[in-house]
Coordinates of N, CA and C in Angstrom, one line a residue:
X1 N 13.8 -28.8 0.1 CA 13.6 -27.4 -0.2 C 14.2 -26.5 0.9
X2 N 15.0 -25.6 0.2 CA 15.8 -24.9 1.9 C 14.4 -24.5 2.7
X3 N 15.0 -24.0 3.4 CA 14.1 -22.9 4.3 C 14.0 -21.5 4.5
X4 N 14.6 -21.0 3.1 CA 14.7 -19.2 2.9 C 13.7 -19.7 1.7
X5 N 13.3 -20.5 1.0 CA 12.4 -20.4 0.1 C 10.8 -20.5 0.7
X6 N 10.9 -21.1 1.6 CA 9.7 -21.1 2.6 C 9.4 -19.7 3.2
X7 N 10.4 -19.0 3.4 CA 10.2 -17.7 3.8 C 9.9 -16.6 2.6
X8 N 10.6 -17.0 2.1 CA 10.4 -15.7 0.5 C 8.8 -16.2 0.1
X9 N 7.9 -17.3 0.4 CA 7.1 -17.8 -0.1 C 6.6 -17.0 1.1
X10 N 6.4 -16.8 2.2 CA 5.6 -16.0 3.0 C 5.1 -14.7 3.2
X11 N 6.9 -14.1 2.1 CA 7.0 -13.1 1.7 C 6.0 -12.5 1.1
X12 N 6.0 -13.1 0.1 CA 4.9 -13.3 -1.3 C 3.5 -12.7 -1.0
X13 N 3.4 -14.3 -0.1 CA 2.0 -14.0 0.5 C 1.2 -12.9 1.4
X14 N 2.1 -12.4 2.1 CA 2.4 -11.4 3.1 C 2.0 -10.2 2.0
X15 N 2.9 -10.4 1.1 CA 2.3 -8.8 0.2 C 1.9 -8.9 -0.5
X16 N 1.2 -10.0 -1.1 CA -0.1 -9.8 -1.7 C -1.4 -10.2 -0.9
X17 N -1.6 -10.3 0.1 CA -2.5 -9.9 1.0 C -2.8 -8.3 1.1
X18 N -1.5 -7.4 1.7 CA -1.7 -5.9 1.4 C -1.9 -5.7 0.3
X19 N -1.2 -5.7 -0.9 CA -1.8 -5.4 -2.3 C -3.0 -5.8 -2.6
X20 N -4.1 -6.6 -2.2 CA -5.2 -7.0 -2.4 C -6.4 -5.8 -1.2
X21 N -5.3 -5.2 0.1 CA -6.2 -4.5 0.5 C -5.6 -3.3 0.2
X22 N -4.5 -2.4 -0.4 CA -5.1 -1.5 -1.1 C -5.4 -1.8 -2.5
X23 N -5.7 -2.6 -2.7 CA -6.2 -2.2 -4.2 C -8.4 -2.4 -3.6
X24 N -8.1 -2.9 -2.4 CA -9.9 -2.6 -2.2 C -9.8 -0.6 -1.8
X25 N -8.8 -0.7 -1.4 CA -9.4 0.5 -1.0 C -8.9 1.8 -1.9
X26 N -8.1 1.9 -2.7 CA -8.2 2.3 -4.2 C -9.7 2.2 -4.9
X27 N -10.3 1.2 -4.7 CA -11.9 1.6 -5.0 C -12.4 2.9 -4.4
X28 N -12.0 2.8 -3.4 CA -12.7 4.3 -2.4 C -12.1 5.7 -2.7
X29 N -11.4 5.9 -3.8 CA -11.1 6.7 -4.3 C -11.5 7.3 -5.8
X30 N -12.1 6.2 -5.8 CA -13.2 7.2 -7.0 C -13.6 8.0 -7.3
X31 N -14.5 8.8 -6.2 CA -14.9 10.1 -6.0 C -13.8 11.2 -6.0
X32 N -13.0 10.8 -5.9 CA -11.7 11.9 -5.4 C -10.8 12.3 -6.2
X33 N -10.0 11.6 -7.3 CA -9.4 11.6 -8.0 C -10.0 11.7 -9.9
X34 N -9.0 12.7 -10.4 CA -9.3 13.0 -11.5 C -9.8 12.3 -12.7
X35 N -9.5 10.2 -12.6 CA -9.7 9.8 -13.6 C -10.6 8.8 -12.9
X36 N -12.0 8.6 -13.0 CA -12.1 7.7 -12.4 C -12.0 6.2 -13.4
X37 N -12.3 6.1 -14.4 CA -11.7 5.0 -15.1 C -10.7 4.2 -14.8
X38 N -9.6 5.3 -14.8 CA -8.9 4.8 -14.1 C -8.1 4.5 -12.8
X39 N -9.2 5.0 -11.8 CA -8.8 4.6 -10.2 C -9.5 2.7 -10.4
X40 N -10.8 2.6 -11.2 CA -11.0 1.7 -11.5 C -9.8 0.5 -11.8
X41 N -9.4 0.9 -12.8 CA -8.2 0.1 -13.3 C -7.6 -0.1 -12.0
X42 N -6.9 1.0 -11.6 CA -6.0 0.6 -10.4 C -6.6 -0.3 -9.2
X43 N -7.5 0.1 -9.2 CA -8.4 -1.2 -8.0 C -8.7 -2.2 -8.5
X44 N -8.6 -2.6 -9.8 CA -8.8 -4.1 -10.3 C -7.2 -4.3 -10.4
X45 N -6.3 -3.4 -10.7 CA -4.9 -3.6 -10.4 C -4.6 -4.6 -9.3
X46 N -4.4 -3.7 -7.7 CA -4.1 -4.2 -7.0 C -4.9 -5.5 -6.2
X47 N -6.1 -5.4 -6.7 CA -6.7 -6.9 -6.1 C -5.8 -7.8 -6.8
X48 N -6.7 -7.8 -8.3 CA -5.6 -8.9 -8.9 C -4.3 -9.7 -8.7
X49 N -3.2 -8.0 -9.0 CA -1.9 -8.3 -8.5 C -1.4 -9.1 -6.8
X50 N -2.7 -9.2 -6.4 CA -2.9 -9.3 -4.7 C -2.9 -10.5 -4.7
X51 N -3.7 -11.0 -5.6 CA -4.4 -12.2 -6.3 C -3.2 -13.0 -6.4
X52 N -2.5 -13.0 -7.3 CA -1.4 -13.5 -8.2 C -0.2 -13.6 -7.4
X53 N -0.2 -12.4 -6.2 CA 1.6 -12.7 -5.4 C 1.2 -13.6 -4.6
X54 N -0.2 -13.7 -4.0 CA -0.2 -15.0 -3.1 C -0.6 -16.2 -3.7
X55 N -1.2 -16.0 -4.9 CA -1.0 -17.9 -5.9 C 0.8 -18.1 -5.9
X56 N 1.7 -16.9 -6.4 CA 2.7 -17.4 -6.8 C 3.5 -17.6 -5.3
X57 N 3.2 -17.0 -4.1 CA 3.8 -17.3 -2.5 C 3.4 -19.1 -2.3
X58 N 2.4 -19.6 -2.7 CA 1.8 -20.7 -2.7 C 2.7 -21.6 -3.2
X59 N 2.7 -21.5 -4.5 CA 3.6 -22.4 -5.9 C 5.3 -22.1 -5.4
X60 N 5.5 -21.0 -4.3 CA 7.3 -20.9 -4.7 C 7.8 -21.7 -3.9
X61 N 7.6 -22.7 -2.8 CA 8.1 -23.5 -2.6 C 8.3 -25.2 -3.5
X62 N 7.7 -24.9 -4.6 CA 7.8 -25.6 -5.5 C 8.4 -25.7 -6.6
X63 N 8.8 -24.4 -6.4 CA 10.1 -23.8 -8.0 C 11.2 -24.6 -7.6
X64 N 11.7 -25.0 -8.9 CA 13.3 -25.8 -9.0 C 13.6 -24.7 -9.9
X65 N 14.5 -24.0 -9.1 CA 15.4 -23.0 -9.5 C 16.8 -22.7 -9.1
X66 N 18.0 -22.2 -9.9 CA 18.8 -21.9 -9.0 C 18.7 -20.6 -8.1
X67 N 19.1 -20.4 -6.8 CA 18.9 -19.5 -6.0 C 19.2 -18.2 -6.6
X68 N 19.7 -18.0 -7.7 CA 19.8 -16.6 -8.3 C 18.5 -16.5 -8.8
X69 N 18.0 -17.1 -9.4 CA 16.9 -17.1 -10.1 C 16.0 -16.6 -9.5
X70 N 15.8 -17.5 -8.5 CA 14.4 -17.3 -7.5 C 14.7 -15.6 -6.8
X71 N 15.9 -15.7 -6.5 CA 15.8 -14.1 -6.1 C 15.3 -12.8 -7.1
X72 N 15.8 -13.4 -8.5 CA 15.4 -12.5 -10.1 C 13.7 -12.6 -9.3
X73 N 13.0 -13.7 -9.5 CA 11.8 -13.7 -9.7 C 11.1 -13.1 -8.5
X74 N 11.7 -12.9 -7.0 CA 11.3 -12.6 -6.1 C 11.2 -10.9 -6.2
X75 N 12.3 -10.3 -6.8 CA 12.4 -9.1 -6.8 C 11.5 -8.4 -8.0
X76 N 11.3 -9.4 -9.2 CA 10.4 -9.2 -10.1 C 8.9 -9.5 -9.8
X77 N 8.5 -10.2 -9.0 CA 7.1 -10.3 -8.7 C 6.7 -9.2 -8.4
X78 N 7.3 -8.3 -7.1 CA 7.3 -7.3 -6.0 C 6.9 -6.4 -6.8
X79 N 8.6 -6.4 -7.4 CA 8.3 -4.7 -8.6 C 7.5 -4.7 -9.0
X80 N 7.1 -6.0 -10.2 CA 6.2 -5.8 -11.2 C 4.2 -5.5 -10.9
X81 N 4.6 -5.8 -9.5 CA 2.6 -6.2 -9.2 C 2.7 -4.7 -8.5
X82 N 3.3 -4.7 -7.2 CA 3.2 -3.0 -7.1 C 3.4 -2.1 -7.7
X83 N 4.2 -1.9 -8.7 CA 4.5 -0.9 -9.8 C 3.3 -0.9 -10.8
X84 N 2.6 -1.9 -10.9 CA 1.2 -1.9 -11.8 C 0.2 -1.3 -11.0
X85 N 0.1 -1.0 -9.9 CA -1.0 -0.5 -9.1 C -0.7 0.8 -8.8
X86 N 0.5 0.7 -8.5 CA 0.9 2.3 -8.1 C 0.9 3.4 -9.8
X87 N 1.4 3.1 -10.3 CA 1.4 3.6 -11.5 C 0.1 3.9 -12.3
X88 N -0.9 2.8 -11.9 CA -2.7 3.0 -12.6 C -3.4 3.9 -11.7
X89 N -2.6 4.1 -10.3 CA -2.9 5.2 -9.8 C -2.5 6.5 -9.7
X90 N -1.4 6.2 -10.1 CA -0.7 7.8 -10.2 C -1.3 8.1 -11.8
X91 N -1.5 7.4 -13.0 CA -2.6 7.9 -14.0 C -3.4 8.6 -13.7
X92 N -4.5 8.1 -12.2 CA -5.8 8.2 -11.8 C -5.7 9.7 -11.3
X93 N -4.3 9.8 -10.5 CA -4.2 11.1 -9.7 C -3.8 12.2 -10.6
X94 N -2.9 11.8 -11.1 CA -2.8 13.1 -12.4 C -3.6 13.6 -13.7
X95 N -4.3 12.6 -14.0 CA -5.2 12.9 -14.9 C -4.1 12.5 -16.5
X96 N -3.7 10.8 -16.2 CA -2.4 10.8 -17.1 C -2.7 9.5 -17.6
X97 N -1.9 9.1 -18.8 CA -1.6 8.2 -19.2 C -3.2 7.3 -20.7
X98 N -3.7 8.6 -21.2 CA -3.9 8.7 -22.1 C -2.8 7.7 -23.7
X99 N -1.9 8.3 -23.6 CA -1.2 7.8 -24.7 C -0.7 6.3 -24.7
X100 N -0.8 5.6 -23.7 CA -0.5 4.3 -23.2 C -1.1 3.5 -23.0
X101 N -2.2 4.3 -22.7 CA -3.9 3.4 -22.3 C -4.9 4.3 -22.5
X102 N -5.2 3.7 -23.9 CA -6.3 4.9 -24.1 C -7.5 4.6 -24.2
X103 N -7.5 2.9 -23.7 CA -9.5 3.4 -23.2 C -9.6 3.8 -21.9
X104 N -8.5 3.4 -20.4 CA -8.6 3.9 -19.3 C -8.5 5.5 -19.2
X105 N -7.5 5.9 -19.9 CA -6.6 7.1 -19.8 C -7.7 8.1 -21.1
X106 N -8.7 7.7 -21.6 CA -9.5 8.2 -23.0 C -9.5 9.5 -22.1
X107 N -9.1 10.9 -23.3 CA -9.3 12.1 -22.3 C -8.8 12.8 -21.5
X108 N -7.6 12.1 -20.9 CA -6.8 12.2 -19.8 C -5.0 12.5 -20.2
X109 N -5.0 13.4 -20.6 CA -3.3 13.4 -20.9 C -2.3 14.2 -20.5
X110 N -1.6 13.9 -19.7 CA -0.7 14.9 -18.5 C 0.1 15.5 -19.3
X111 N 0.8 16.1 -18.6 CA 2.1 17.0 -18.6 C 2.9 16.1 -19.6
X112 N 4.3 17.0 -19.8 CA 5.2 15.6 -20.7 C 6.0 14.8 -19.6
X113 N 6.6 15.5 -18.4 CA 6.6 14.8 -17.5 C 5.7 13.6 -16.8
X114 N 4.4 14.0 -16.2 CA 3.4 13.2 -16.4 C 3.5 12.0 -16.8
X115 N 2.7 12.3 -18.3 CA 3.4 11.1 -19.5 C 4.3 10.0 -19.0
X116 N 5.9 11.0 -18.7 CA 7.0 10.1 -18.7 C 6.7 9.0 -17.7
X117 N 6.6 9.9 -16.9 CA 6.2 8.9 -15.6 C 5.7 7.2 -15.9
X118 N 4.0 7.6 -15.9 CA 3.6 6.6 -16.5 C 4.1 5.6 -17.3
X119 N 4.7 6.0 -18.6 CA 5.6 5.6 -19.8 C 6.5 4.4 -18.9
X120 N 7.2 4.8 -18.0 CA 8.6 4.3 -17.2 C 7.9 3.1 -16.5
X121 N 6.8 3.6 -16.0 CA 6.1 2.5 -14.8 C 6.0 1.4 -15.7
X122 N 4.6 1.8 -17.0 CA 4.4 0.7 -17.8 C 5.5 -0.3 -17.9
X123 N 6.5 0.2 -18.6 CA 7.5 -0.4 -18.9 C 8.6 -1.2 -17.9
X124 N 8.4 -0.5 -17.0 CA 9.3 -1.5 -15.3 C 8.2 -2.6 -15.3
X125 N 6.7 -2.1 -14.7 CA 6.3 -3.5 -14.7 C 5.6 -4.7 -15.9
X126 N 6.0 -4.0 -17.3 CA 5.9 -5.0 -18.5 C 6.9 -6.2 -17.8
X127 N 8.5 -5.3 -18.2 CA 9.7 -6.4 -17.9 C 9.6 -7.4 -16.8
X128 N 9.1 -6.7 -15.6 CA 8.8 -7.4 -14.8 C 8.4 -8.4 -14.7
X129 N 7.1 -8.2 -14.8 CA 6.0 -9.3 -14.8 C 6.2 -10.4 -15.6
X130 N 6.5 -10.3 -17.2 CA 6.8 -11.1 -18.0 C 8.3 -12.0 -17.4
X131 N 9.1 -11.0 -17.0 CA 10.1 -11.8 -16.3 C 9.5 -13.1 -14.9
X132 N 8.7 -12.5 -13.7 CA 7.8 -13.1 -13.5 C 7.4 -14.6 -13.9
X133 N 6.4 -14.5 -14.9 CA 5.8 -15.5 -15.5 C 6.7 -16.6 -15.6
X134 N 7.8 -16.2 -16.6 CA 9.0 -16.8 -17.1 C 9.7 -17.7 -16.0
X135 N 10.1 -17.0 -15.0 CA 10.9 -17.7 -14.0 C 10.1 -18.6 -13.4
X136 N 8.3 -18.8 -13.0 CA 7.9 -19.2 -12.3 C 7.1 -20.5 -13.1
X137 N 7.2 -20.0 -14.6 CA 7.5 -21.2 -15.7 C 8.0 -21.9 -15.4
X138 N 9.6 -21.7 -15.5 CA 10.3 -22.2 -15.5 C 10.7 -23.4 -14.4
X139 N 10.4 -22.5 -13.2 CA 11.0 -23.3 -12.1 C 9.5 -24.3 -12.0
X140 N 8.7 -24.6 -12.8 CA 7.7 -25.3 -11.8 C 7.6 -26.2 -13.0
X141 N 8.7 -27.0 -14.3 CA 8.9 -27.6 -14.9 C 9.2 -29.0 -14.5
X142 N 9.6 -29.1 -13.4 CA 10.7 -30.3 -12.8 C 10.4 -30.3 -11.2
X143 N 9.7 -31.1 -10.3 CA 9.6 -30.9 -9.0 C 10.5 -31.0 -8.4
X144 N 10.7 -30.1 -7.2 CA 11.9 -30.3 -6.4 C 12.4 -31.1 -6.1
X145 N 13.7 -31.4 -5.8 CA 14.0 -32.5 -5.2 C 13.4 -33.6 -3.9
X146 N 13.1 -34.6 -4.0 CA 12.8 -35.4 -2.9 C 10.5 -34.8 -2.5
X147 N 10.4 -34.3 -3.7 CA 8.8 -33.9 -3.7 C 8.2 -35.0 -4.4
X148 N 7.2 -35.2 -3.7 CA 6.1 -36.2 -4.1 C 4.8 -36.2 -5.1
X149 N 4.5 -36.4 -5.6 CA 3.7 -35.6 -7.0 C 1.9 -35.9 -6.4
X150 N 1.8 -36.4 -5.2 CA 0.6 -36.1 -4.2 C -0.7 -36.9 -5.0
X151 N -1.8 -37.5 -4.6 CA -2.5 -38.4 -4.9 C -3.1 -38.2 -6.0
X152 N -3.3 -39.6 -6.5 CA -3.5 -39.9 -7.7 C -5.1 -40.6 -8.0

């Protein structure tokens, strides 16, 4: 396994550790912000997604992928998990995203700008994330070269 994949794996981990603490502290904005439903969301956002970059920082030295790939998936993890948090918060701050998410957003429907906003996020970190899944499918089909399949 090189040793830029060891580091992109640290990467991972590294920021889903911070995405795990602000999404604790996205809780603490409840009181403050216009939706609280969805500051909620967004704080089960960013744990989660916090969650998930350091399971996948774990697994990525185990991807058999070609090195374009891994970089697709490296840049798609990133986007897709912080763009989900930032975005259920920017709902939360503007009082948005109603039309997208309407049990979070029930009540809540911004500007048409606003709207757009949200609309764009959703959709960066749909692509994303499913891109994501896909690549980290993929690469964890076939063990790396010269890996050991560990006790039996």
């Amino acid at each position: 396994m090189p040793r830029g994949q060891n580091q992109e794996g640290h990467v991972l981990i590294r920021a889903g550790v911070l995405l795990f603490l602000l999404g604790l502290l996205t809780g603490l904005l409840a009181p403050v912000l216009e939706n609280r439903r969805m500051v909620l969301s967004s704080h089960l956002e960013g744990v989660l997604n916090g969650i998930f970059l350091v399971l996948v920082g774990l697994v990525w030295p185990r991807l058999n992928l070609p090195a374009r790939w891994l970089r697709i998936a490296l840049a798609a993890a990133l986007v897709g998990t912080y763009t989900n948090w930032a975005t259920t918060l920017a709902a939360a701050a503007l009082g948005a995203g109603e039309r997208l998410m309407p049990i979070a957003g029930a009540g809540f429907r911004g500007r048409a700008a606003e709207e757009a906003l949200i609309a764009v996020g959703l959709g960066t970190l749909t692509v994303a994330m499913i891109t994501t899944s896909v690549l980290v499918l993929a690469g964890l089909k076939d063990p790396p070269e010269g890996a050991t399949a560990g006790p039996r």
